JSON list of N, CA, C and O in Angstrom, two decimals:
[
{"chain": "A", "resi": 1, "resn": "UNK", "atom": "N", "xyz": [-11.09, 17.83, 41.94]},
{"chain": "A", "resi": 1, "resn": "UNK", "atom": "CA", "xyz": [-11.15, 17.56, 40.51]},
{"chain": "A", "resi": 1, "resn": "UNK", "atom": "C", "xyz": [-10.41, 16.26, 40.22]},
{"chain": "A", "resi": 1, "resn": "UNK", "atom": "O", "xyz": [-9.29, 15.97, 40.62]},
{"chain": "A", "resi": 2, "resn": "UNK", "atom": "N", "xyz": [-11.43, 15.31, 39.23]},
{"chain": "A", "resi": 2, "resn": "UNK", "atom": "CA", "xyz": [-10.60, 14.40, 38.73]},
{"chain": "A", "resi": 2, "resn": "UNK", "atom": "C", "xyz": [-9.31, 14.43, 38.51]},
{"chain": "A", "resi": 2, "resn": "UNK", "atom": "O", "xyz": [-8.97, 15.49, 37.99]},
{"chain": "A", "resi": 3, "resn": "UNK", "atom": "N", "xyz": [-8.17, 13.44, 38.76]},
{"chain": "A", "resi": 3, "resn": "UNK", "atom": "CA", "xyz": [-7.05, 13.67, 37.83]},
{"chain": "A", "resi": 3, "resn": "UNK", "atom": "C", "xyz": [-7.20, 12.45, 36.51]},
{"chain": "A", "resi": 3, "resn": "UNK", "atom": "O", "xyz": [-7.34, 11.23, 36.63]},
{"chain": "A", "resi": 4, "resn": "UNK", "atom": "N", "xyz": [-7.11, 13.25, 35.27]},
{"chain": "A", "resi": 4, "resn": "UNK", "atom": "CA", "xyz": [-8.12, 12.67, 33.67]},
{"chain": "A", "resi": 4, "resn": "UNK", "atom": "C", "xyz": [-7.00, 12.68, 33.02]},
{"chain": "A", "resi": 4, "resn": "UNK", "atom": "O", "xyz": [-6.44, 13.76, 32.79]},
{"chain": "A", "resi": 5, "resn": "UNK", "atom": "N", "xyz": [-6.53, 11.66, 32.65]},
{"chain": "A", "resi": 5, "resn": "UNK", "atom": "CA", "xyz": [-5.47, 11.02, 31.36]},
{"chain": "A", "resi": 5, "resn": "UNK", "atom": "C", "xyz": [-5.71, 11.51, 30.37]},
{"chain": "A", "resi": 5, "resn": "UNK", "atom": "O", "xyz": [-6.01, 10.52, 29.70]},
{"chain": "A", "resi": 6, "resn": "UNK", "atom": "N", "xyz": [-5.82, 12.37, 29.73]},
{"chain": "A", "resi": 6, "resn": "UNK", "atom": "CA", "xyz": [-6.36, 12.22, 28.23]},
{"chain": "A", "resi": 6, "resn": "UNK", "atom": "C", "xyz": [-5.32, 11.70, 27.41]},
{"chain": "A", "resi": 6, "resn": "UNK", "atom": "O", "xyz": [-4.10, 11.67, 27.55]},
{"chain": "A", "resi": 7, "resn": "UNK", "atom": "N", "xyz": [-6.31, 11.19, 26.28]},
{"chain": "A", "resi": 7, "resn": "UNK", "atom": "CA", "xyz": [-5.66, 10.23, 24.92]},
{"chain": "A", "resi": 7, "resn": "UNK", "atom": "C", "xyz": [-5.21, 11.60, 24.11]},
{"chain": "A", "resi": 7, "resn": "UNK", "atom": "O", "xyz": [-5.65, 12.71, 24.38]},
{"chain": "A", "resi": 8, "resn": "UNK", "atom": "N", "xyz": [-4.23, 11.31, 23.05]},
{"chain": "A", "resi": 8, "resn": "UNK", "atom": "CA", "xyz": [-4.47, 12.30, 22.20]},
{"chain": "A", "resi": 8, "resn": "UNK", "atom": "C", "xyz": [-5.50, 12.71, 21.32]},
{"chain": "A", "resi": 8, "resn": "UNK", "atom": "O", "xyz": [-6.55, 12.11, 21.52]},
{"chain": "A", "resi": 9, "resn": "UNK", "atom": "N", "xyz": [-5.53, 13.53, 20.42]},
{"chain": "A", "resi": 9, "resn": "UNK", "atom": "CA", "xyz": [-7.07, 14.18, 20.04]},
{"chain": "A", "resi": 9, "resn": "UNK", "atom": "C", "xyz": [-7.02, 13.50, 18.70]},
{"chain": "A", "resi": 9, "resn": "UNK", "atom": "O", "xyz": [-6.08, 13.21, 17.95]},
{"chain": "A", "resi": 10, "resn": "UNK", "atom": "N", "xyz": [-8.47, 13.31, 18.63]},
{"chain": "A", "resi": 10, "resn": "UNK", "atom": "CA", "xyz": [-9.11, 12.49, 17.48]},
{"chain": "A", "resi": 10, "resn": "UNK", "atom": "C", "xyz": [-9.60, 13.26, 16.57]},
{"chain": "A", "resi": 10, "resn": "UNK", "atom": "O", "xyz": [-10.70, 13.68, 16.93]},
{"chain": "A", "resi": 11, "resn": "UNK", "atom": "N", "xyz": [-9.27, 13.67, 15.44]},
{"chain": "A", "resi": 11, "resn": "UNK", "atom": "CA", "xyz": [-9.14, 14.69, 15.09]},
{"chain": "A", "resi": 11, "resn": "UNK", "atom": "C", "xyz": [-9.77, 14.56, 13.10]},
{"chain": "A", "resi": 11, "resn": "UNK", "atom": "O", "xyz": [-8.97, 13.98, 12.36]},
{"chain": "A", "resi": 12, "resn": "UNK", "atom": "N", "xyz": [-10.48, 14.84, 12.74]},
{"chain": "A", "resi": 12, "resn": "UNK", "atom": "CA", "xyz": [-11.31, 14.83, 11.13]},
{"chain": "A", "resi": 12, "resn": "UNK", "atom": "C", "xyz": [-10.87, 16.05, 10.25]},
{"chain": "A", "resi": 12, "resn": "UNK", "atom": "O", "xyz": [-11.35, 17.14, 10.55]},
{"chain": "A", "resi": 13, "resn": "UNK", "atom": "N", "xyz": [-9.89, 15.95, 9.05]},
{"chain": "A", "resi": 13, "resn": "UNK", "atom": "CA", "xyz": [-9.89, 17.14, 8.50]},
{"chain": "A", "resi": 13, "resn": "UNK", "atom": "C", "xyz": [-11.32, 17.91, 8.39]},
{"chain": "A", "resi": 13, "resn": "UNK", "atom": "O", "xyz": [-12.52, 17.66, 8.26]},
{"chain": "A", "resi": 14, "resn": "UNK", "atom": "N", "xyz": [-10.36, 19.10, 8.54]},
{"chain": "A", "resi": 14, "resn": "UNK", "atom": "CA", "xyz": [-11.57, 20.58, 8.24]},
{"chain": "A", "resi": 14, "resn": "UNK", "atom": "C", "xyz": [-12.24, 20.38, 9.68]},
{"chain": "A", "resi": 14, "resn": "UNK", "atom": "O", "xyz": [-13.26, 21.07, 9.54]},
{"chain": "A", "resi": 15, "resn": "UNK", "atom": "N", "xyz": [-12.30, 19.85, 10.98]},
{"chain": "A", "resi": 15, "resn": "UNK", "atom": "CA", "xyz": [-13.10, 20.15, 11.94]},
{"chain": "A", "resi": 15, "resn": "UNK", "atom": "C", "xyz": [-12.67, 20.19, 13.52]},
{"chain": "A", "resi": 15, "resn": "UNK", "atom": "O", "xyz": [-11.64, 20.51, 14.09]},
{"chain": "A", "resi": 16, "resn": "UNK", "atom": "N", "xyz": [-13.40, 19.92, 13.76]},
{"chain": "A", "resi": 16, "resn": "UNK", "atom": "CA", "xyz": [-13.06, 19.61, 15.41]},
{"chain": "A", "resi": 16, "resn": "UNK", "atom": "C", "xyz": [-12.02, 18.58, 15.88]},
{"chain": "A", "resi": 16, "resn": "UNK", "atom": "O", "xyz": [-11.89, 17.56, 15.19]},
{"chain": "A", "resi": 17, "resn": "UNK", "atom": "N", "xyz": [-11.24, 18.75, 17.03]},
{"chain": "A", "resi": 17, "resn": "UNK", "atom": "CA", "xyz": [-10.84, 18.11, 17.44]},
{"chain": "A", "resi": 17, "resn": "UNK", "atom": "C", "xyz": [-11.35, 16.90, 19.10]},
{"chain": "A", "resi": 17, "resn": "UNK", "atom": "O", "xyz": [-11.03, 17.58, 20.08]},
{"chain": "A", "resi": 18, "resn": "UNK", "atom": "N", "xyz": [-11.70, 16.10, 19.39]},
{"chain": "A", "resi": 18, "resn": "UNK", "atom": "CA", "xyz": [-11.97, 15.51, 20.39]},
{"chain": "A", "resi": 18, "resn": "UNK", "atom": "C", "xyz": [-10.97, 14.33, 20.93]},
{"chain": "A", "resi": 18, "resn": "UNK", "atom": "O", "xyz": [-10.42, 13.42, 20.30]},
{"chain": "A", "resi": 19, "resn": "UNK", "atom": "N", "xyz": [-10.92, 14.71, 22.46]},
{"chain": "A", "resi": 19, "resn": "UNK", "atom": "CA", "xyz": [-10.26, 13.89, 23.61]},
{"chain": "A", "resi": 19, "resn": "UNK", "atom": "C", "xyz": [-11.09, 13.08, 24.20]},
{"chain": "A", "resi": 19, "resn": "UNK", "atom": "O", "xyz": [-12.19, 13.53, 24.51]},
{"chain": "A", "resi": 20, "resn": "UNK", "atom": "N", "xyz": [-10.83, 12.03, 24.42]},
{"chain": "A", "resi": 20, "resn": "UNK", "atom": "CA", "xyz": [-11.09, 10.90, 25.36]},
{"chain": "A", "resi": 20, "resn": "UNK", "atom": "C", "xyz": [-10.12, 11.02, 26.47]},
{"chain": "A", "resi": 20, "resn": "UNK", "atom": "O", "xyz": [-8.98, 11.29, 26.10]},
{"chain": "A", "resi": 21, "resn": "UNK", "atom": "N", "xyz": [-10.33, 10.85, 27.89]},
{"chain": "A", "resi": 21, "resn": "UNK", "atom": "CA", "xyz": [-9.77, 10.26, 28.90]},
{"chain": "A", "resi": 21, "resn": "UNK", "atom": "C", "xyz": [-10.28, 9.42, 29.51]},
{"chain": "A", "resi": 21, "resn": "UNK", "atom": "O", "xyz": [-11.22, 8.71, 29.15]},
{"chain": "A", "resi": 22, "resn": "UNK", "atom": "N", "xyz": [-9.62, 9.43, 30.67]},
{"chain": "A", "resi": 22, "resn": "UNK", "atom": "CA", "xyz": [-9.87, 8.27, 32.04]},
{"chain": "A", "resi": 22, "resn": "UNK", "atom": "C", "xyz": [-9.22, 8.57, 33.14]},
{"chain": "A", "resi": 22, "resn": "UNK", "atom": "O", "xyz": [-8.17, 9.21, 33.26]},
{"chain": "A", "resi": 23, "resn": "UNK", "atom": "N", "xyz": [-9.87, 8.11, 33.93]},
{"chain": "A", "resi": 23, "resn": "UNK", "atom": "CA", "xyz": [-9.59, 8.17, 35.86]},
{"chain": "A", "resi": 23, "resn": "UNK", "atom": "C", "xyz": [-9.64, 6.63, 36.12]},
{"chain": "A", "resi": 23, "resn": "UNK", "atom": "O", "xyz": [-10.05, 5.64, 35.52]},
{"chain": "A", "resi": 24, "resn": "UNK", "atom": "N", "xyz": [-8.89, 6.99, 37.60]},
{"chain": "A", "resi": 24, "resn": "UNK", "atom": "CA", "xyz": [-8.70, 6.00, 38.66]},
{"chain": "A", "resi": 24, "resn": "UNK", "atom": "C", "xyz": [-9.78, 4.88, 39.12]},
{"chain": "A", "resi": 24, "resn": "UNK", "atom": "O", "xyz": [-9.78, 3.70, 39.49]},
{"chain": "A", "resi": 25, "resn": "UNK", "atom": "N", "xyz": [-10.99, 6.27, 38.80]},
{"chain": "A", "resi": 25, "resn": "UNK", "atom": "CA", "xyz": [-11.72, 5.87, 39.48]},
{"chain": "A", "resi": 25, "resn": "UNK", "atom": "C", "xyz": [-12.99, 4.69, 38.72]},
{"chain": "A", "resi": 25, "resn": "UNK", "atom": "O", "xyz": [-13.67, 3.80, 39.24]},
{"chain": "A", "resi": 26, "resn": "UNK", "atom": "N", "xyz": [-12.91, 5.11, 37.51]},
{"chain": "A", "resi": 26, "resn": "UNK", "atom": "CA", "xyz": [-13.32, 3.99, 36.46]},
{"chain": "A", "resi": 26, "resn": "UNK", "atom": "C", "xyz": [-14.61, 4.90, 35.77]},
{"chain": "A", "resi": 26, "resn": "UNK", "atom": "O", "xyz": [-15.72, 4.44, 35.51]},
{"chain": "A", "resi": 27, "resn": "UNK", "atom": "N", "xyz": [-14.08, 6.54, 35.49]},
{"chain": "A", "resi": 27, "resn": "UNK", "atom": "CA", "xyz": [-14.71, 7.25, 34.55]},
{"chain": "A", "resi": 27, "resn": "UNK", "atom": "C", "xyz": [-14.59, 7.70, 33.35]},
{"chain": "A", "resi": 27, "resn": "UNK", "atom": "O", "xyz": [-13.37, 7.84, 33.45]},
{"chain": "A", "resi": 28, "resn": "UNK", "atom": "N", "xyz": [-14.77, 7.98, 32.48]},
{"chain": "A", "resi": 28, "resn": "UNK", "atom": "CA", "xyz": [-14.66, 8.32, 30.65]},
{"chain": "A", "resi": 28, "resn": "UNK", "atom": "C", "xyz": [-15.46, 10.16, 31.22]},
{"chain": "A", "resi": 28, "resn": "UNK", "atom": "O", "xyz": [-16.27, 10.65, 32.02]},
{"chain": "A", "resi": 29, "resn": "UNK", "atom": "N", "xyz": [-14.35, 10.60, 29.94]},
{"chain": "A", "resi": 29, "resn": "UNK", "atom": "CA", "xyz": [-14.62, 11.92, 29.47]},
{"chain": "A", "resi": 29, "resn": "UNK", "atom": "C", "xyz": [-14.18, 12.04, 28.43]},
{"chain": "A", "resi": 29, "resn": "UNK", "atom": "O", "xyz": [-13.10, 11.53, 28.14]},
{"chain": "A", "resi": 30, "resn": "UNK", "atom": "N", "xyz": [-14.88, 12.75, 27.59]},
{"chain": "A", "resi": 30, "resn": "UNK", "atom": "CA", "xyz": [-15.14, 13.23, 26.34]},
{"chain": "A", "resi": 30, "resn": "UNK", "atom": "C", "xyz": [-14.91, 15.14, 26.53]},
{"chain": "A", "resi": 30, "resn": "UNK", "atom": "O", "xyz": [-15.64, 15.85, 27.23]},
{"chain": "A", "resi": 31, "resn": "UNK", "atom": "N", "xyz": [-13.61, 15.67, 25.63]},
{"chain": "A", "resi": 31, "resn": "UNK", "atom": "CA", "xyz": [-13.67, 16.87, 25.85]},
{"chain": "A", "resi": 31, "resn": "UNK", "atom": "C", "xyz": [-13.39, 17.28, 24.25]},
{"chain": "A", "resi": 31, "resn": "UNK", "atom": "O", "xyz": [-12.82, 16.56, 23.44]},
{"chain": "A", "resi": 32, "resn": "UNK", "atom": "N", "xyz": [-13.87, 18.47, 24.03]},
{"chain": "A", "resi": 32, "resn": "UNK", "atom": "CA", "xyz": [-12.77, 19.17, 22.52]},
{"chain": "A", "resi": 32, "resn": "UNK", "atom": "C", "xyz": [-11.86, 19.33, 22.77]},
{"chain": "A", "resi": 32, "resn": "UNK", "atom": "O", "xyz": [-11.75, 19.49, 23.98]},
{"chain": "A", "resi": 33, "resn": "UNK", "atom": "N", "xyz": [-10.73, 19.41, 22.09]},
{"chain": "A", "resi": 33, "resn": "UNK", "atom": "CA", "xyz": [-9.19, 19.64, 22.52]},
{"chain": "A", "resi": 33, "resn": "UNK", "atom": "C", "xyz": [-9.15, 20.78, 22.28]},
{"chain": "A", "resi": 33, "resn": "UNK", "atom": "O", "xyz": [-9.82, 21.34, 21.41]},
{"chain": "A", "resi": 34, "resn": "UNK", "atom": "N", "xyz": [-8.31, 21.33, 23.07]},
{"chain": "A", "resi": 34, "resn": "UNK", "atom": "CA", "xyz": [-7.96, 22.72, 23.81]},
{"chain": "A", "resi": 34, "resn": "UNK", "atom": "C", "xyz": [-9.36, 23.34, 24.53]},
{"chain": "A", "resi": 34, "resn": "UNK", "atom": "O", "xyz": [-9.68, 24.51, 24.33]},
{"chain": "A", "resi": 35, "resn": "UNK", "atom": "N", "xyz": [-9.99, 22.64, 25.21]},
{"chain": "A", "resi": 35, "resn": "UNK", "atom": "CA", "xyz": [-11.12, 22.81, 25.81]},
{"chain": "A", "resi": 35, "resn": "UNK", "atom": "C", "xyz": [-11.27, 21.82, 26.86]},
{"chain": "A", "resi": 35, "resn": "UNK", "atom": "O", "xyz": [-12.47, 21.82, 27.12]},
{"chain": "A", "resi": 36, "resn": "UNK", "atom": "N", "xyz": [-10.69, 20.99, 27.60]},
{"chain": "A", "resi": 36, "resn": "UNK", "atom": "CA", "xyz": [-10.77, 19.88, 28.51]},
{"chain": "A", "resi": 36, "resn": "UNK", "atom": "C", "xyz": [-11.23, 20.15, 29.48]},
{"chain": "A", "resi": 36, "resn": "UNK", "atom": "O", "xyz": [-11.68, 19.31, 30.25]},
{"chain": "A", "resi": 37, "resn": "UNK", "atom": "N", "xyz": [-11.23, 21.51, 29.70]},
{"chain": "A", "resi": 37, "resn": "UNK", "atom": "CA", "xyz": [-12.03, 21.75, 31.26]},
{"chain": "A", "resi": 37, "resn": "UNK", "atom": "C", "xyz": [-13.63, 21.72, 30.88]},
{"chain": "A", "resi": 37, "resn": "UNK", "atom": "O", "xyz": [-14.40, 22.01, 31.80]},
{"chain": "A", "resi": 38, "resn": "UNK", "atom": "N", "xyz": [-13.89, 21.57, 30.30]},
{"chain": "A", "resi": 38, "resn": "UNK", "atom": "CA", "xyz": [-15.51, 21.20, 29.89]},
{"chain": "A", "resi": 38, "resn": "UNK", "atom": "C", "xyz": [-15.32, 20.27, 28.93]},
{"chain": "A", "resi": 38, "resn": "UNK", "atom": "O", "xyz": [-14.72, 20.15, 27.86]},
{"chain": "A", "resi": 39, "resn": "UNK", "atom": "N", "xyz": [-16.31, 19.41, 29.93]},
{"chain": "A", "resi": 39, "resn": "UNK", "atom": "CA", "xyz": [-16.07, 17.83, 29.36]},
{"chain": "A", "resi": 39, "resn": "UNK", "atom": "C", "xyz": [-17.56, 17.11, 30.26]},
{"chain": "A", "resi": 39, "resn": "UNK", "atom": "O", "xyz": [-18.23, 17.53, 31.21]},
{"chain": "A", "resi": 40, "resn": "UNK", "atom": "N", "xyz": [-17.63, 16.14, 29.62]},
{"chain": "A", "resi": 40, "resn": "UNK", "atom": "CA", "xyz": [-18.80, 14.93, 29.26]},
{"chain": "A", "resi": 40, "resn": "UNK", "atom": "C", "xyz": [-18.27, 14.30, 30.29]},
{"chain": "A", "resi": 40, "resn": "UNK", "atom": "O", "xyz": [-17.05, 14.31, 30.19]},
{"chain": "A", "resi": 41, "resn": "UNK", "atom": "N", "xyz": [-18.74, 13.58, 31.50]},
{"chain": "A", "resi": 41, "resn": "UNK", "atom": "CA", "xyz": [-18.43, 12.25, 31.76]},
{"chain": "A", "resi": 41, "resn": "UNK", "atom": "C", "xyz": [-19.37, 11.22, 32.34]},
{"chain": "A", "resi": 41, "resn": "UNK", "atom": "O", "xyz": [-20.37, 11.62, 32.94]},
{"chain": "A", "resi": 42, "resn": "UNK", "atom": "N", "xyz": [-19.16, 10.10, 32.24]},
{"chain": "A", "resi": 42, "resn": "UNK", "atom": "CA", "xyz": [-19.60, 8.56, 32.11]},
{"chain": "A", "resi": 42, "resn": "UNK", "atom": "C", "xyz": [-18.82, 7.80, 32.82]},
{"chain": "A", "resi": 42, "resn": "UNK", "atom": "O", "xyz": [-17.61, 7.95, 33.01]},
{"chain": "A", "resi": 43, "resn": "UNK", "atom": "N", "xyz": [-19.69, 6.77, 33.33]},
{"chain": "A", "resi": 43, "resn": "UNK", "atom": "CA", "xyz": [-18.26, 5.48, 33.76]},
{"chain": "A", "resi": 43, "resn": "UNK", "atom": "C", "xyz": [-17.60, 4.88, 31.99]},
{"chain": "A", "resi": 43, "resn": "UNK", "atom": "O", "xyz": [-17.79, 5.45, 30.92]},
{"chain": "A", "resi": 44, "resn": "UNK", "atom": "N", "xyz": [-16.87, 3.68, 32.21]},
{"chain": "A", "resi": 44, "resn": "UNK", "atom": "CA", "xyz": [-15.79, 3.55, 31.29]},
{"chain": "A", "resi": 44, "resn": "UNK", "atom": "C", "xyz": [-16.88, 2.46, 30.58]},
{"chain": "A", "resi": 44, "resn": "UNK", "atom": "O", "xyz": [-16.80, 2.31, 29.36]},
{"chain": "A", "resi": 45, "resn": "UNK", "atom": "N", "xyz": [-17.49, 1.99, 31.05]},
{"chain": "A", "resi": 45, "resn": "UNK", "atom": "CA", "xyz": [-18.65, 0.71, 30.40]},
{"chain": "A", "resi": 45, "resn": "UNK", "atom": "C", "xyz": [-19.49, 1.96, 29.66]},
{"chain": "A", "resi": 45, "resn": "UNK", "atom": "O", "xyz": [-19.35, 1.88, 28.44]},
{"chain": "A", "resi": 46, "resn": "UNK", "atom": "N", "xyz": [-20.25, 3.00, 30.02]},
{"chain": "A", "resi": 46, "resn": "UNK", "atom": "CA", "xyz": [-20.89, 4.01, 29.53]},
{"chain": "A", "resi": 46, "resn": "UNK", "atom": "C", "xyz": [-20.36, 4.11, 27.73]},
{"chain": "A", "resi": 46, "resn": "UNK", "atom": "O", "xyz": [-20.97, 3.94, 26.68]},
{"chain": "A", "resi": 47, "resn": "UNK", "atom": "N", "xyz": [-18.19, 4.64, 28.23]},
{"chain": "A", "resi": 47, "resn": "UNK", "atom": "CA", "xyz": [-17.63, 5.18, 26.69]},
{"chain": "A", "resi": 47, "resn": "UNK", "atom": "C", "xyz": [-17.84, 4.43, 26.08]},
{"chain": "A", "resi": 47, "resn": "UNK", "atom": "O", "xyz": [-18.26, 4.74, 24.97]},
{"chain": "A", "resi": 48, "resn": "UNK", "atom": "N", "xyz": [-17.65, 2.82, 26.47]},
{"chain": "A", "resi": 48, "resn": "UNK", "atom": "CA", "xyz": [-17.57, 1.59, 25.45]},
{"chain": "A", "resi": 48, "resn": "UNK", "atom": "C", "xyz": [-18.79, 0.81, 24.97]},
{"chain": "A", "resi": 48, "resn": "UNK", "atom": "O", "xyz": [-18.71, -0.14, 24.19]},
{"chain": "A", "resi": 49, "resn": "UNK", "atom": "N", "xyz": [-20.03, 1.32, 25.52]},
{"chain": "A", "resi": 49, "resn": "UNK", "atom": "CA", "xyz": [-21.21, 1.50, 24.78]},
{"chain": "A", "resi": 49, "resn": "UNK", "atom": "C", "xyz": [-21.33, 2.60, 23.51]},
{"chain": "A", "resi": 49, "resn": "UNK", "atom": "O", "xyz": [-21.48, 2.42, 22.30]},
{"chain": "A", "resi": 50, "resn": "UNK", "atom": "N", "xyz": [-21.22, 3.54, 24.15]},
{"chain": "A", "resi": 50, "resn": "UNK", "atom": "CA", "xyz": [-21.02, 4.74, 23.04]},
{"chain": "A", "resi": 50, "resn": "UNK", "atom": "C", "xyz": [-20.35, 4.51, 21.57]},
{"chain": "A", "resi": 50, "resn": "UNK", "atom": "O", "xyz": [-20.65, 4.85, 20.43]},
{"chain": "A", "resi": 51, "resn": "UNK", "atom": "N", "xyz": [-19.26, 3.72, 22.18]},
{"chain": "A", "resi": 51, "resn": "UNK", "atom": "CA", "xyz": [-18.40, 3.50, 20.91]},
{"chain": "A", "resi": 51, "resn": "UNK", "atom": "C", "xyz": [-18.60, 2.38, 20.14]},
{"chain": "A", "resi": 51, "resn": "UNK", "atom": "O", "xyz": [-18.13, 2.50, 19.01]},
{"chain": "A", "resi": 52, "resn": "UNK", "atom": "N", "xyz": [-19.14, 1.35, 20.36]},
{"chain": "A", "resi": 52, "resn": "UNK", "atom": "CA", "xyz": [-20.24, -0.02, 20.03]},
{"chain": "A", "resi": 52, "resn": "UNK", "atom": "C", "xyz": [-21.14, 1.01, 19.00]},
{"chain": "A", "resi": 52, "resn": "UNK", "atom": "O", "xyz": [-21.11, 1.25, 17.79]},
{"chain": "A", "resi": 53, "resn": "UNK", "atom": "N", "xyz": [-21.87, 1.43, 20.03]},
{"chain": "A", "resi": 53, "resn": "UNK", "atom": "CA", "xyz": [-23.64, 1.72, 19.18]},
{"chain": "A", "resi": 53, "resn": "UNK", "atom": "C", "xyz": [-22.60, 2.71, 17.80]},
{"chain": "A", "resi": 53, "resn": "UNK", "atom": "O", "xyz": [-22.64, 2.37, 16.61]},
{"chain": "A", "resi": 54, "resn": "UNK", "atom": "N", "xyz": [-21.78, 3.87, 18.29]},
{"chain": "A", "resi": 54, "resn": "UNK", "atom": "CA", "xyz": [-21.26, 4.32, 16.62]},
{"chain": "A", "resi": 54, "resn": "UNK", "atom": "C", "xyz": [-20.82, 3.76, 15.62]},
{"chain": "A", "resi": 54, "resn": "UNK", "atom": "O", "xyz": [-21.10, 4.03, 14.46]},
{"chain": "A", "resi": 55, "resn": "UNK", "atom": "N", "xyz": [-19.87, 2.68, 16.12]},
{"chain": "A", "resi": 55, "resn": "UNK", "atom": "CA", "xyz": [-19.36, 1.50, 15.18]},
{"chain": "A", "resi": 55, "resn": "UNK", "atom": "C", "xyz": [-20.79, 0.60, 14.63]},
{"chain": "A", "resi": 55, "resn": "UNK", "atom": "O", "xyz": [-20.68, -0.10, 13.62]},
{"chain": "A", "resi": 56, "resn": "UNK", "atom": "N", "xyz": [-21.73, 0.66, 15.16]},
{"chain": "A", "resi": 56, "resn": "UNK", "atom": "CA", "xyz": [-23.01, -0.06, 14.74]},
{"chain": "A", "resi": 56, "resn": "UNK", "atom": "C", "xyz": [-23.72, 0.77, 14.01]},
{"chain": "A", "resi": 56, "resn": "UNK", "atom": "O", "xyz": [-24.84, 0.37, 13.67]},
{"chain": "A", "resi": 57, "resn": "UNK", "atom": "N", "xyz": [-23.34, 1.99, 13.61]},
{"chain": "A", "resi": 57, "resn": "UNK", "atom": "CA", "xyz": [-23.85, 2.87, 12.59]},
{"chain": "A", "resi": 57, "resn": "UNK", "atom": "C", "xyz": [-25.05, 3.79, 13.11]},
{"chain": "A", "resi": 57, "resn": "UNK", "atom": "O", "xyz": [-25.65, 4.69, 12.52]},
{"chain": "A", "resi": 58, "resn": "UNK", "atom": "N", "xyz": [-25.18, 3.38, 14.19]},
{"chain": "A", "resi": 58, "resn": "UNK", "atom": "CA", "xyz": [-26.90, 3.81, 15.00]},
{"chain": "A", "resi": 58, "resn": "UNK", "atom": "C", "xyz": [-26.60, 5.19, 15.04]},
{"chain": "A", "resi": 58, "resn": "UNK", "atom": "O", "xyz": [-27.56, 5.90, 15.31]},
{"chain": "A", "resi": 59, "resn": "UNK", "atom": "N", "xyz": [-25.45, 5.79, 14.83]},
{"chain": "A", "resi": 59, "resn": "UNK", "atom": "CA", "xyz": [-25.50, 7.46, 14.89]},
{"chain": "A", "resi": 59, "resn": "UNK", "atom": "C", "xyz": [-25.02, 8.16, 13.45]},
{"chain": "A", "resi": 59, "resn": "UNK", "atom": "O", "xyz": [-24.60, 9.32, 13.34]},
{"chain": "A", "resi": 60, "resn": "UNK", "atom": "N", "xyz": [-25.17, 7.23, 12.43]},
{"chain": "A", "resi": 60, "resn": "UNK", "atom": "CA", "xyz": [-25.00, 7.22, 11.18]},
{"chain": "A", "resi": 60, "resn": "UNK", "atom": "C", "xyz": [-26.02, 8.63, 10.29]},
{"chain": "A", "resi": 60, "resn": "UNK", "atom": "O", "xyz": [-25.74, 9.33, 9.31]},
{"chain": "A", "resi": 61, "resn": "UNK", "atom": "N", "xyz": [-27.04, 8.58, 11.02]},
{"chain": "A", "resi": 61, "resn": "UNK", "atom": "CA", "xyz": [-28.19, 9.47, 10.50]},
{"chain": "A", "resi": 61, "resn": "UNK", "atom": "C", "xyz": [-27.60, 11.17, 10.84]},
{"chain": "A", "resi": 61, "resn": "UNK", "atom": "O", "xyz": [-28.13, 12.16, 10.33]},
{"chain": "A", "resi": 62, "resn": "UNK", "atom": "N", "xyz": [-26.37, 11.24, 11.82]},
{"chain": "A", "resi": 62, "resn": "UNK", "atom": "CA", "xyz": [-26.05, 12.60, 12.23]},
{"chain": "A", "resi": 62, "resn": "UNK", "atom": "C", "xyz": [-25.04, 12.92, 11.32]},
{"chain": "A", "resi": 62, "resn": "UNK", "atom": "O", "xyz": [-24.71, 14.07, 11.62]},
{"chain": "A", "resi": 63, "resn": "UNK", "atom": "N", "xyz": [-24.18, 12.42, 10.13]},
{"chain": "A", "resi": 63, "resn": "UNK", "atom": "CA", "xyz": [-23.46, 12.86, 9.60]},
{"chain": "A", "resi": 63, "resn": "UNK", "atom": "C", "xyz": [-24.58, 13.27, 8.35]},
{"chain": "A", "resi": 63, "resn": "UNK", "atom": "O", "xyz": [-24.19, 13.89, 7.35]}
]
């Protein structure tokens, strides 16, 4: 098993909480907090697409 840094949790009143980490090895995971053992992962170019295209509004239509 990876060993995964997580960030602290990103967190929206009234909802969910979500973690970002990282590895050694040059991977991104995405987990709910208090849930990290099930988790999303990507290389680190992958998260920082992800986070581009949301800041670009392109996932704007899901709220």
């Amino acid at each position: 098993m990876a060993d995964i840094r997580w960030e602290e949790p990103f967190c929206a009143e009234g909802s969910a909480c979500f973690r970002m980490g990282t590895d050694d090895d040059g991977n991104a995971y995405i987990a709910v907090a208090g849930a990290e053992d099930t988790y999303v992962t990507d290389t680190r170019e992958a998260l920082r697409t992800l986070i581009r295209e949301i800041k670009a509004g392109k996932a704007d239509h899901l709220l």
